[in-house]
Coordinates of C-alpha atoms and ligand atoms in Angstrom, one line a residue:
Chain A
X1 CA 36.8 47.2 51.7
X2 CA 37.5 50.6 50.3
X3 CA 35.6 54.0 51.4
X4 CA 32.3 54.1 49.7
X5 CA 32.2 58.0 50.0
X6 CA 35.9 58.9 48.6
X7 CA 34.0 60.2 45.6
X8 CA 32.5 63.3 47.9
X9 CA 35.5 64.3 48.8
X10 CA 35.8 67.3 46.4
X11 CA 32.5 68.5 47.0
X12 CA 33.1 68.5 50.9
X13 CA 36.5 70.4 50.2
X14 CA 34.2 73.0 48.1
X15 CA 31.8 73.1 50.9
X16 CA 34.2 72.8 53.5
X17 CA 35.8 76.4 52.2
X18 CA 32.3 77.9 53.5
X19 CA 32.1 76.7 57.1
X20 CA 36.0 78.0 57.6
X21 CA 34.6 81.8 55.7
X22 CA 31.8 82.1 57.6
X23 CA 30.0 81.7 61.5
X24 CA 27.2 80.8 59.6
X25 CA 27.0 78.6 56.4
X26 CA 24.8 79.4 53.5
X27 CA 24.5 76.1 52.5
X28 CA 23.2 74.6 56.0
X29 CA 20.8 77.5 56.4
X30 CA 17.9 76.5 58.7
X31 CA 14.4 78.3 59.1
X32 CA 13.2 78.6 62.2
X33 CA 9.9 80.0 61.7
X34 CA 8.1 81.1 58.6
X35 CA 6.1 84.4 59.4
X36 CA 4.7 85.4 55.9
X37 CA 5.5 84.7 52.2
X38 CA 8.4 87.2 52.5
X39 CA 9.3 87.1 56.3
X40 CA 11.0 84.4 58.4
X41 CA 13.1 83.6 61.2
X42 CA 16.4 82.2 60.7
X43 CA 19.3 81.2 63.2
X44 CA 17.4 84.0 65.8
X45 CA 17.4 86.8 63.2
X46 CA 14.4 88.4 61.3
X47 CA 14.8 88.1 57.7
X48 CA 13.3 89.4 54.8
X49 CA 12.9 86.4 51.9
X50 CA 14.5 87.4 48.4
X51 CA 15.7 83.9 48.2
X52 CA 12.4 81.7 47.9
X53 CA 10.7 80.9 44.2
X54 CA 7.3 82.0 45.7
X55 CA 6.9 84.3 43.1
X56 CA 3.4 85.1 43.9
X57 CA 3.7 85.0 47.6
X58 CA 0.6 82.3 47.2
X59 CA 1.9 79.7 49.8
X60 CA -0.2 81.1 52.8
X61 CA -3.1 81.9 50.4
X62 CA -6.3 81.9 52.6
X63 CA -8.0 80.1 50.2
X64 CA -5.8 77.6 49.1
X65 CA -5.5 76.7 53.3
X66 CA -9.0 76.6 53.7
X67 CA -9.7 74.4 50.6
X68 CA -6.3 72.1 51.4
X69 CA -7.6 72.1 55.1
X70 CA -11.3 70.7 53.9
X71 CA -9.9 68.3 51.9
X72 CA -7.6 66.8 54.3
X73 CA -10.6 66.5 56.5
X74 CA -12.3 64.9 53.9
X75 CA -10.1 62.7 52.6
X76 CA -7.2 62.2 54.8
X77 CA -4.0 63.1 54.8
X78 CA -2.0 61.1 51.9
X79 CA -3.6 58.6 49.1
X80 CA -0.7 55.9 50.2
X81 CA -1.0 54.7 46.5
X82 CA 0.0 55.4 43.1
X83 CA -2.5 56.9 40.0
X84 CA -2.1 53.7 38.6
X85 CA -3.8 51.8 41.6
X86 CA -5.8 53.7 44.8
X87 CA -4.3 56.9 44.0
X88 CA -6.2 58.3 41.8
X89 CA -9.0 60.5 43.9
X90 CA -11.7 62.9 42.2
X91 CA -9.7 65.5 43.1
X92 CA -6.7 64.2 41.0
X93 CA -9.1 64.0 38.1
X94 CA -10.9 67.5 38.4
X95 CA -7.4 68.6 38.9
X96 CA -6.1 67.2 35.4
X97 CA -9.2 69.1 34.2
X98 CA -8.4 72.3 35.2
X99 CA -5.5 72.5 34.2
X100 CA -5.5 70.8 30.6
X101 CA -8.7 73.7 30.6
X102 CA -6.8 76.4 32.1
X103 CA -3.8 75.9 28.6
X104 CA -6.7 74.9 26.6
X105 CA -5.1 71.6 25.4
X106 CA -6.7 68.6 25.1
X107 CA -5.1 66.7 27.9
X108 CA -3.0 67.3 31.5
X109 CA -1.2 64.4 33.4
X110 CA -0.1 64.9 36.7
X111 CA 3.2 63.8 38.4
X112 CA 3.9 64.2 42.0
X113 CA 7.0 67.0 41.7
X114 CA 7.7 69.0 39.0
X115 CA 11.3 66.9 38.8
X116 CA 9.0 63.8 38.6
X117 CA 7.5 65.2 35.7
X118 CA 10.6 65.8 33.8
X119 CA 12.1 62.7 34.4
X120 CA 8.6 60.3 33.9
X121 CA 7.8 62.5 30.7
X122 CA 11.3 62.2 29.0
X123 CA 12.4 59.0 29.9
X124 CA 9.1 57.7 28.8
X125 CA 8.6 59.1 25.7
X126 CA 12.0 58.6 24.0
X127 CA 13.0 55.2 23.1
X128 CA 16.2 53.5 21.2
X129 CA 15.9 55.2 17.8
X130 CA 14.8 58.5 19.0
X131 CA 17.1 61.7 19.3
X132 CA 16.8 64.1 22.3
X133 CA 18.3 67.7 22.0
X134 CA 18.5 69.6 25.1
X135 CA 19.6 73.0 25.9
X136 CA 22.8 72.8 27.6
X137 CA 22.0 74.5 30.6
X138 CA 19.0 72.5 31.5
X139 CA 17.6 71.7 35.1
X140 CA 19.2 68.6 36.0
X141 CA 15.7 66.6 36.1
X142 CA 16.1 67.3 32.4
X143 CA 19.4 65.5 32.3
X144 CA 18.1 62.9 34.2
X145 CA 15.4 62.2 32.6
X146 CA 17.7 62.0 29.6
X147 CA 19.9 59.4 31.5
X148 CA 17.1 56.8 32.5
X149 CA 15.9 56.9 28.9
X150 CA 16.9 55.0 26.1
X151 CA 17.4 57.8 23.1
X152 CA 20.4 59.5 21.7
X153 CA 21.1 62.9 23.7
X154 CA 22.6 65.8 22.1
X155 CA 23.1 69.2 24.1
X156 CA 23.2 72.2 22.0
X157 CA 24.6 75.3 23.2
X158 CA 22.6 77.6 25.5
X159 CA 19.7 79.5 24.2
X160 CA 21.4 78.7 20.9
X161 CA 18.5 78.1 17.9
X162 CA 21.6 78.2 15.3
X163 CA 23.3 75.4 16.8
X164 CA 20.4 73.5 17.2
X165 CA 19.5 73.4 13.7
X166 CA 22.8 72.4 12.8
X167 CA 22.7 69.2 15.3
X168 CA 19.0 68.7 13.8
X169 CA 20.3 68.8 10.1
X170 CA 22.6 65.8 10.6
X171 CA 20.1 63.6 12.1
X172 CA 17.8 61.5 9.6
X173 CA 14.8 62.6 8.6
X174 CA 12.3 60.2 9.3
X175 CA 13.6 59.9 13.3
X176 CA 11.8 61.0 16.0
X177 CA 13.4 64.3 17.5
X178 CA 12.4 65.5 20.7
X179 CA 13.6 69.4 21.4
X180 CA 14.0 70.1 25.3
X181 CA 13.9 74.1 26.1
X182 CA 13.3 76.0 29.5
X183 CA 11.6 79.2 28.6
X184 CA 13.4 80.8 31.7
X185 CA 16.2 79.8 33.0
X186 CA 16.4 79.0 36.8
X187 CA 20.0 80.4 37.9
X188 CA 20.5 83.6 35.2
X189 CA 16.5 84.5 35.1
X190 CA 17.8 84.5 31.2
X191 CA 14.9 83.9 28.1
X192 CA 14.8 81.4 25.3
X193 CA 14.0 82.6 21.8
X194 CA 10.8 80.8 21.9
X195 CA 10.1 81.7 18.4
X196 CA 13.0 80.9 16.7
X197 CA 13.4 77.4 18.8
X198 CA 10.2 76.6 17.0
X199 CA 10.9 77.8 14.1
X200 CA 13.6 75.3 14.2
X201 CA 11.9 72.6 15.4
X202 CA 9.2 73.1 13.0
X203 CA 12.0 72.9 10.0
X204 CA 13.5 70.0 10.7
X205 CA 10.2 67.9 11.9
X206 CA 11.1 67.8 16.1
X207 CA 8.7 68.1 18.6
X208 CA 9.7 70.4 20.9
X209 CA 8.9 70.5 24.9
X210 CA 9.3 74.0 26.9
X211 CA 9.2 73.9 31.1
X212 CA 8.1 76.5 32.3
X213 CA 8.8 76.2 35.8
X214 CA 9.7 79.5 36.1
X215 CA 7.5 81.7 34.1
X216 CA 4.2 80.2 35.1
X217 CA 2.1 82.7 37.3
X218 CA 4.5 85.3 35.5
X219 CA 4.1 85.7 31.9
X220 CA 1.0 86.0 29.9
X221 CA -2.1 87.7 30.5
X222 CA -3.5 84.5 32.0
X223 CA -0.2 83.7 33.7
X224 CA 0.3 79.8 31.5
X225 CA 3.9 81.3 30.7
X226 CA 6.0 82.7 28.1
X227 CA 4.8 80.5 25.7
X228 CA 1.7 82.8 26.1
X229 CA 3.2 86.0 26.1
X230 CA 5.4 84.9 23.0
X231 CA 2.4 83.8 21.5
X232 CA 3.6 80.5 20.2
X233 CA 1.6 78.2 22.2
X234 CA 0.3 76.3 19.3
X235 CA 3.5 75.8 18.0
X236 CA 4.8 74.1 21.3
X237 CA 4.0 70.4 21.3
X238 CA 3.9 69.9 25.3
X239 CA 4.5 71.8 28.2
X240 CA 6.2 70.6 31.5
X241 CA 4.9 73.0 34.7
X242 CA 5.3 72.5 38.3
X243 CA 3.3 73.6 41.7
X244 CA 6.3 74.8 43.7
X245 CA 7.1 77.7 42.0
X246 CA 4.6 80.7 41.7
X247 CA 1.5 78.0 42.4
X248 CA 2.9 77.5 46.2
X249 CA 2.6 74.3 46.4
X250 CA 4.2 70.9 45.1
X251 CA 3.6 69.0 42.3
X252 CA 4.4 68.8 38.4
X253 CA 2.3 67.9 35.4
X254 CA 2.6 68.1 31.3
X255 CA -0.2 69.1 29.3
X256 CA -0.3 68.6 25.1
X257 CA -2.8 67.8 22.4
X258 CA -1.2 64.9 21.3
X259 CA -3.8 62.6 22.6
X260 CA -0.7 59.8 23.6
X261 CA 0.3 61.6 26.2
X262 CA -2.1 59.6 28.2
X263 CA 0.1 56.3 27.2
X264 CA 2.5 57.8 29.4
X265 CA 0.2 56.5 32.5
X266 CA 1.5 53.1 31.9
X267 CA 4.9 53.9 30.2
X268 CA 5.8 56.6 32.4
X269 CA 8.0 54.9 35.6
X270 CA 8.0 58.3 38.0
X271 CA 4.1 58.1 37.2
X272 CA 3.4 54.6 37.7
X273 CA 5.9 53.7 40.8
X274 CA 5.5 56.5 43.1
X275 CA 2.1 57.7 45.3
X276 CA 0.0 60.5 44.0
X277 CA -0.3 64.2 45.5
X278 CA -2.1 64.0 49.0
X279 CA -5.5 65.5 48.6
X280 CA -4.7 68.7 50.4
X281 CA -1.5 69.9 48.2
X282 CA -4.2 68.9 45.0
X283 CA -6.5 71.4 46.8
X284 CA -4.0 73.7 47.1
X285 CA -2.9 74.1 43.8
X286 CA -6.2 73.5 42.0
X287 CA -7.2 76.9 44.5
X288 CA -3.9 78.8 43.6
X289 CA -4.5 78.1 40.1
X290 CA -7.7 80.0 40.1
X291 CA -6.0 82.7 41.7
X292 CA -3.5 83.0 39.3
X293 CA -5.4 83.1 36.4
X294 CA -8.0 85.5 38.2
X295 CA -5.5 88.2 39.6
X296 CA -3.1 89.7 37.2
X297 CA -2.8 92.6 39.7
X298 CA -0.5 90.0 41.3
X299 CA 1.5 89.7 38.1
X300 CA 1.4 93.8 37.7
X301 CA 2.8 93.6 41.5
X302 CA 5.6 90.7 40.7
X303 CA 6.8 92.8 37.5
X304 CA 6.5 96.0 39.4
X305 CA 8.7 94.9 41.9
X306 CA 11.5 93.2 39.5
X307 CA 11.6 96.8 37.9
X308 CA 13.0 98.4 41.2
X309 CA 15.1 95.3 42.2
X310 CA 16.5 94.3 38.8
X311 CA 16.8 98.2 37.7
X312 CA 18.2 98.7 41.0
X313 CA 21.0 96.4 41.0
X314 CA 21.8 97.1 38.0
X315 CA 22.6 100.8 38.0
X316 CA 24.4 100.1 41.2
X317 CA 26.7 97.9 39.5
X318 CA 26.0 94.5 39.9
X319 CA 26.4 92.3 37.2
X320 CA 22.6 90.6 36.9
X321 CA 21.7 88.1 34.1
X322 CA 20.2 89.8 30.5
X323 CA 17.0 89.9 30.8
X324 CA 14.9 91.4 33.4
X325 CA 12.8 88.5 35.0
X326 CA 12.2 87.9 39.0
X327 CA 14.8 85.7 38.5
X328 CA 17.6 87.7 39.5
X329 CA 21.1 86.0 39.2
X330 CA 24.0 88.2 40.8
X331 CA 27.3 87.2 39.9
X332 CA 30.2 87.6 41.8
X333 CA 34.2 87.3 41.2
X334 CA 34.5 84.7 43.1
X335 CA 33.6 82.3 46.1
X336 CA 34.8 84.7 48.7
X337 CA 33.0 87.8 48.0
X338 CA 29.9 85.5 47.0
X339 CA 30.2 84.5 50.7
X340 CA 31.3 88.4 52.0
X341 CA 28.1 89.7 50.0
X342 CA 25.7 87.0 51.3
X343 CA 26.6 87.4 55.0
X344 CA 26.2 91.2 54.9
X345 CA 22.7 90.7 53.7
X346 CA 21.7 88.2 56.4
X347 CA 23.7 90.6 59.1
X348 CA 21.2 93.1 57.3
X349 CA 18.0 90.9 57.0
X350 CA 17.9 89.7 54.0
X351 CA 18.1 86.5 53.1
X352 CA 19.4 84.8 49.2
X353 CA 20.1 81.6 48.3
X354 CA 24.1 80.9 47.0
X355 CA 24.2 78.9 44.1
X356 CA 27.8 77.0 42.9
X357 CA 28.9 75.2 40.2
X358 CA 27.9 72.5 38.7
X359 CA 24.5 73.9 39.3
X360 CA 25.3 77.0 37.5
X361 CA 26.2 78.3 34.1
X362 CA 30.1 78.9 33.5
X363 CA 31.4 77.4 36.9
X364 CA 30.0 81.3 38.5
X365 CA 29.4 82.3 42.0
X366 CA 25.8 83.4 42.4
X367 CA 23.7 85.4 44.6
X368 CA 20.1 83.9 43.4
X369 CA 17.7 86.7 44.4
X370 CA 14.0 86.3 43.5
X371 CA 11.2 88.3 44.0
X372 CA 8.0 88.0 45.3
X373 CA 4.8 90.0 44.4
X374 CA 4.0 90.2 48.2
X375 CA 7.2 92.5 48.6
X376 CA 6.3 95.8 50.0
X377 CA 7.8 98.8 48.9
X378 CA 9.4 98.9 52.5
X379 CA 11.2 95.7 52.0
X380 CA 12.6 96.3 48.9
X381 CA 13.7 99.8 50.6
X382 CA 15.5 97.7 52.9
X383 CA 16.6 95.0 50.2
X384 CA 18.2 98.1 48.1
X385 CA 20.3 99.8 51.0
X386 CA 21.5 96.0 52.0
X387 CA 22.6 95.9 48.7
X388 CA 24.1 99.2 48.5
X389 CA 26.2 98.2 51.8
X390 CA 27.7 94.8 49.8
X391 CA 28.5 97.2 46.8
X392 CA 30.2 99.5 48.9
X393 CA 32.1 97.1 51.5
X394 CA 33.5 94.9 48.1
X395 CA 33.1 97.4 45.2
X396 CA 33.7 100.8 46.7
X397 CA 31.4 103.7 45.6
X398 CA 28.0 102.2 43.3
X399 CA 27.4 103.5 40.2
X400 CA 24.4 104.7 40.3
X401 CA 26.0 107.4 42.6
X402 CA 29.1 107.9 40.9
X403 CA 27.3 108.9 37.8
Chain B
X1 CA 41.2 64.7 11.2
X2 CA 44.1 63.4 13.3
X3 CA 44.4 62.4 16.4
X4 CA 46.9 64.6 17.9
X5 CA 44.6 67.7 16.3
X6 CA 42.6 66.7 18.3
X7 CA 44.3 66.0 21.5
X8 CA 45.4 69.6 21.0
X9 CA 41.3 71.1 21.2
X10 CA 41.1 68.7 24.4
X11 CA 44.6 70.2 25.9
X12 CA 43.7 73.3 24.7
X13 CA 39.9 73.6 26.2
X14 CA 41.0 71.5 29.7
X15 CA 43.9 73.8 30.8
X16 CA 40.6 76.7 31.2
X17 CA 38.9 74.8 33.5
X18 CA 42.3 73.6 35.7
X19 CA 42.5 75.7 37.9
X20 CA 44.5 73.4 39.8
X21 CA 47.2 73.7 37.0
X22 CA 47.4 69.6 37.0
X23 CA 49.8 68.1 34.2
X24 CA 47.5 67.0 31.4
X25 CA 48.5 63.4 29.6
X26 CA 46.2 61.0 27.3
X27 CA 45.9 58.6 30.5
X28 CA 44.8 61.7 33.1
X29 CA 41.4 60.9 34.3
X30 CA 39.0 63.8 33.8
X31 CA 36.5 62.6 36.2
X32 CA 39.1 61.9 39.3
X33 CA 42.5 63.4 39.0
X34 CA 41.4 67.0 38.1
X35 CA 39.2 68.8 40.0
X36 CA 36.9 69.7 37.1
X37 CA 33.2 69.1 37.2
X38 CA 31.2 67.3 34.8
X39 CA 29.3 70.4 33.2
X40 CA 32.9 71.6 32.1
X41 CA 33.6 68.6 31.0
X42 CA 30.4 68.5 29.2
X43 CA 31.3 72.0 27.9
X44 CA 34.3 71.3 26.5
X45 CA 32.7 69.0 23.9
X46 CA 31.3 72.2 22.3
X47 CA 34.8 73.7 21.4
X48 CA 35.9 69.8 20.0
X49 CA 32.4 69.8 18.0
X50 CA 33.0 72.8 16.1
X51 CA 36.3 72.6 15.2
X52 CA 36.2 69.1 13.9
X53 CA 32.3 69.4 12.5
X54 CA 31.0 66.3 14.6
X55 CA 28.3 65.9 17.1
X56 CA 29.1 63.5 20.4
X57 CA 26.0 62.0 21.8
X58 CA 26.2 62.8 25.6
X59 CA 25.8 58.7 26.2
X60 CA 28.8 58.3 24.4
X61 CA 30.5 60.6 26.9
X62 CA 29.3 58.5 30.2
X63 CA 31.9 56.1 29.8
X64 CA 34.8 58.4 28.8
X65 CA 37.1 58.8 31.8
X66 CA 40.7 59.7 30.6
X67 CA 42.0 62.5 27.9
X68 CA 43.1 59.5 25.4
X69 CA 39.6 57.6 25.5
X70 CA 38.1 60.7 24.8
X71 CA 39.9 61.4 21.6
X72 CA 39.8 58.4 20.6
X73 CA 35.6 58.8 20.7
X74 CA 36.1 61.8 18.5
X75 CA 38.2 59.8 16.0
X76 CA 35.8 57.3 15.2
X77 CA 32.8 59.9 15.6
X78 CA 34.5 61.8 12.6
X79 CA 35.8 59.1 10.7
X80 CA 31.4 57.5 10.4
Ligands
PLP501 C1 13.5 74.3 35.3 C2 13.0 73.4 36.4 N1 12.3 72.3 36.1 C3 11.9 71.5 37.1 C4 12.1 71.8 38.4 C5 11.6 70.8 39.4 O1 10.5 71.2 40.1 P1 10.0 70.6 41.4 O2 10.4 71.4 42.6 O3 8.5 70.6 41.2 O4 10.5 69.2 41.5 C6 12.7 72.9 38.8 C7 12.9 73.3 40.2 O5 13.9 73.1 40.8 C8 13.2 73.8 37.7 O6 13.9 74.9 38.0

């Protein structure tokens, strides 16, 4: 009999190179207590969260607890069935409802993560003779969704329209295309060119998909994303969102007007063979959804915010993704002052997540700060001078001062 | 196109990614013997796909393991 878990090897050499850097690991990180959407407890120290994707700080939102308490009372504590079967409650239903209402689209299905919904959606709805092109720096339920399915995946270059109209113009004509887009990317906090992806789409007769798992709550004066704010939502033929982002919550669904999205509650496998959301988490999010679309303040906070930490960073040197988003991707050199830089912030109180390769673009190093519209000025006082100490101890003087 | 063309892209595009500095040949395994991860892998495609004006289905790709078996994909994508 051979050794089963050879194959992890390299990964545990990558990892291994932490522990030996570092008292504490980045990767192992454990929470002792959660205080507030931007405050915790970890390994005995008092930490400020820039390293979360509550974007809207809406996970202790008193409303949402209240309602997700109630319903718990109500109807207990977990459906212990699939959609398909005794899973589907009223609150499941009115759920579905809001949110196909809340895009204005004709119809919403609901999948118990946002991963789920990836991979049920795409696997489902591409078959043998179908083509799928995806953006080559897509989420990895996206590739997986691509791997249980039966079509013919190409990857086109990252936020590249131009090379995705050249894969589309060799494909025949009269096959179905499916075009797979993130509208913001999850490591970089980088933008597609919405309007130029479905342009393209458009031309060559694809439907094209956008998640939007991280502009949700964000963009658009109604917060359903940067398909809003790019004003291209009735060019987008469905859109893939998830709960456990700015909505605070867990869950994913896809919403379209293509009235066979509701074939997908037979044919889609991550739909069908799986329970459904326990009745408080649907509470939850069908509360935080009203808030969202009720409180732009909380968007004018979340952008207000991103202006000081992204701008911030910037001018001090740090090299942060393209576009200004409140998903900010540091890069660093390497490994080691990825490491250096992370454990000054936690000695500091301030807590990122470290992202590696293969999760990120280009094999980089990143310190994946986000940020949260519950920050207080304070905190991102003391987020900016943490920084400014990282700059310092690995860069020497920061720009911003030099200058 | 011919083969070794494109062996030369593959050589080419590999010896940025290995670090390592492991000795590339047609029968080196891309998914064992370097210490390369899949999404370079994946990204080298994008260098061979230009240069020889072909597009490589990604399910092709899952059962490609060594340098040779990978040109060898290319050749026959390029010569439908
Ligand atoms: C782009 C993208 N899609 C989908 C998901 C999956 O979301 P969930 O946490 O709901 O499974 C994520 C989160 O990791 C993501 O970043």
């Amino acid at each position: 009999m051979g050794d089963i878990f050879q194959k992890f090897e390299h990964i545990k050499k990558v990892r291994g190179h932490f522990l030996e850097q570092s008292a504490c690991n980045p990767l192992g990180i454990k929470i002792d207590e959660i205080y507030s959407p931007t405050q915790a407890r970890i390994l005995g120290q008092d930490c400020i969260m820039l390293g979360t994707n509550n974007y809207l700080g809406l996970t202790m939102n008193d409303e949402a607890i209240a309602q997700s308490v109630e319903a718990t009372q109500t109807a207990g504590t977990g459906t212990t069935g699939s959609r398909v079967a005794n899973g589907s409650y009223q609150g499941h239903q009115a759920l579905e409802r809001r949110i196909a209402d809340y895009y204005d689209r004709k119809h919403c299905i609901l999948f118990t993560t946002g991963y789920q919904a990836n991979v049920g959606f795409i696997s489902a709805i591409t078959g043998k003779d179908d083509y799928v092109l995806i953006d080559a720096d897509s989420h990895a339920s996206i590739y997986d969704g691509c791997k249980l399915g039966d079509a013919t995946i190409l990857r086109f270059k990252h936020n590249d329209p131009e090379n995705l109209a050249k894969k589309l113009a060799r494909l025949p004509e009269d096959a179905n295309k499916l075009v797979i887009i993130e509208s913001v990317y999850s490591m970089l906090g980088d933008i597609a060119p919405l309007k130029e992806f479905a342009a393209v789409s458009k031309k060559y007769g694809a439907y094209i998909m956008v998640d939007e798992a991280h502009s949700m709550g964000i963009f658009g004066e109604n917060g359903r994303g940067l398909c809003e704010s790019e004003g291209v939502e009735d060019q987008i033929d469905f859109i893939i969102g998830t709960f456990s982002k700015s909505v605070g919550t867990i869950g994913g669904y896809c919403v379209s007007n293509h009235d066979g999205l509701q074939d997908l509650r037979y044919a889609a496998r991550a739909y069908v063979f799986t329970a459904s959301l326990p009745p408080a988490i649907v509470a939850a999010a069908h509360a935080n959804l009203d808030t969202i679309q009720n409180t732009p303040s909380l968007r004018t906070q979340l952008w207000n915010n991103t202006d000081r930490i992204y701008d911030g960073l910037k001018a001090m040197g740090f090299t942060v993704g393209p576009h200004k988003t409140p998903v900010i991707g540091i890069q660093m050199t390497d490994i080691e002052s990825g490491i250096r830089a992370w454990q000054i912030l936690f000695e500091h109180g301030v807590y990122v997540n470290m992202a590696l390769p293969p999760a990120t673009p280009a094999g980089v190093c990143l310190l994946r700060c986000s940020v949260c519209a519950a920050h207080t000025p304070e905190q991102i006082d003391k987020i900016m001078d943490a920084f400014e100490t990282v700059y310092r101890t690995l860069y020497g003087t920061p720009k911003s001062e030099a200058a | 196109m011919n083969r070794n063309d494109i062996l030369k892209i593959i050589y080419q595009e590999l010896e940025k990614v290995n670090a390592d500095h492991i000795p590339l040949k047609e029968q080196t395994d891309m998914t064992t013997d370097l210490n390369v991860d899949s999404v370079s892998v994946m990204d080298l495609m994008f260098a061979i796909e230009e240069e020889f004006d072909v597009a490589v289905p990604l399910n092709d790709l899952a059962d490609i393991r060594t340098i040779g078996e990978l040109a060898d994909l290319v050749e026959k994508i390029g010569a439908a």
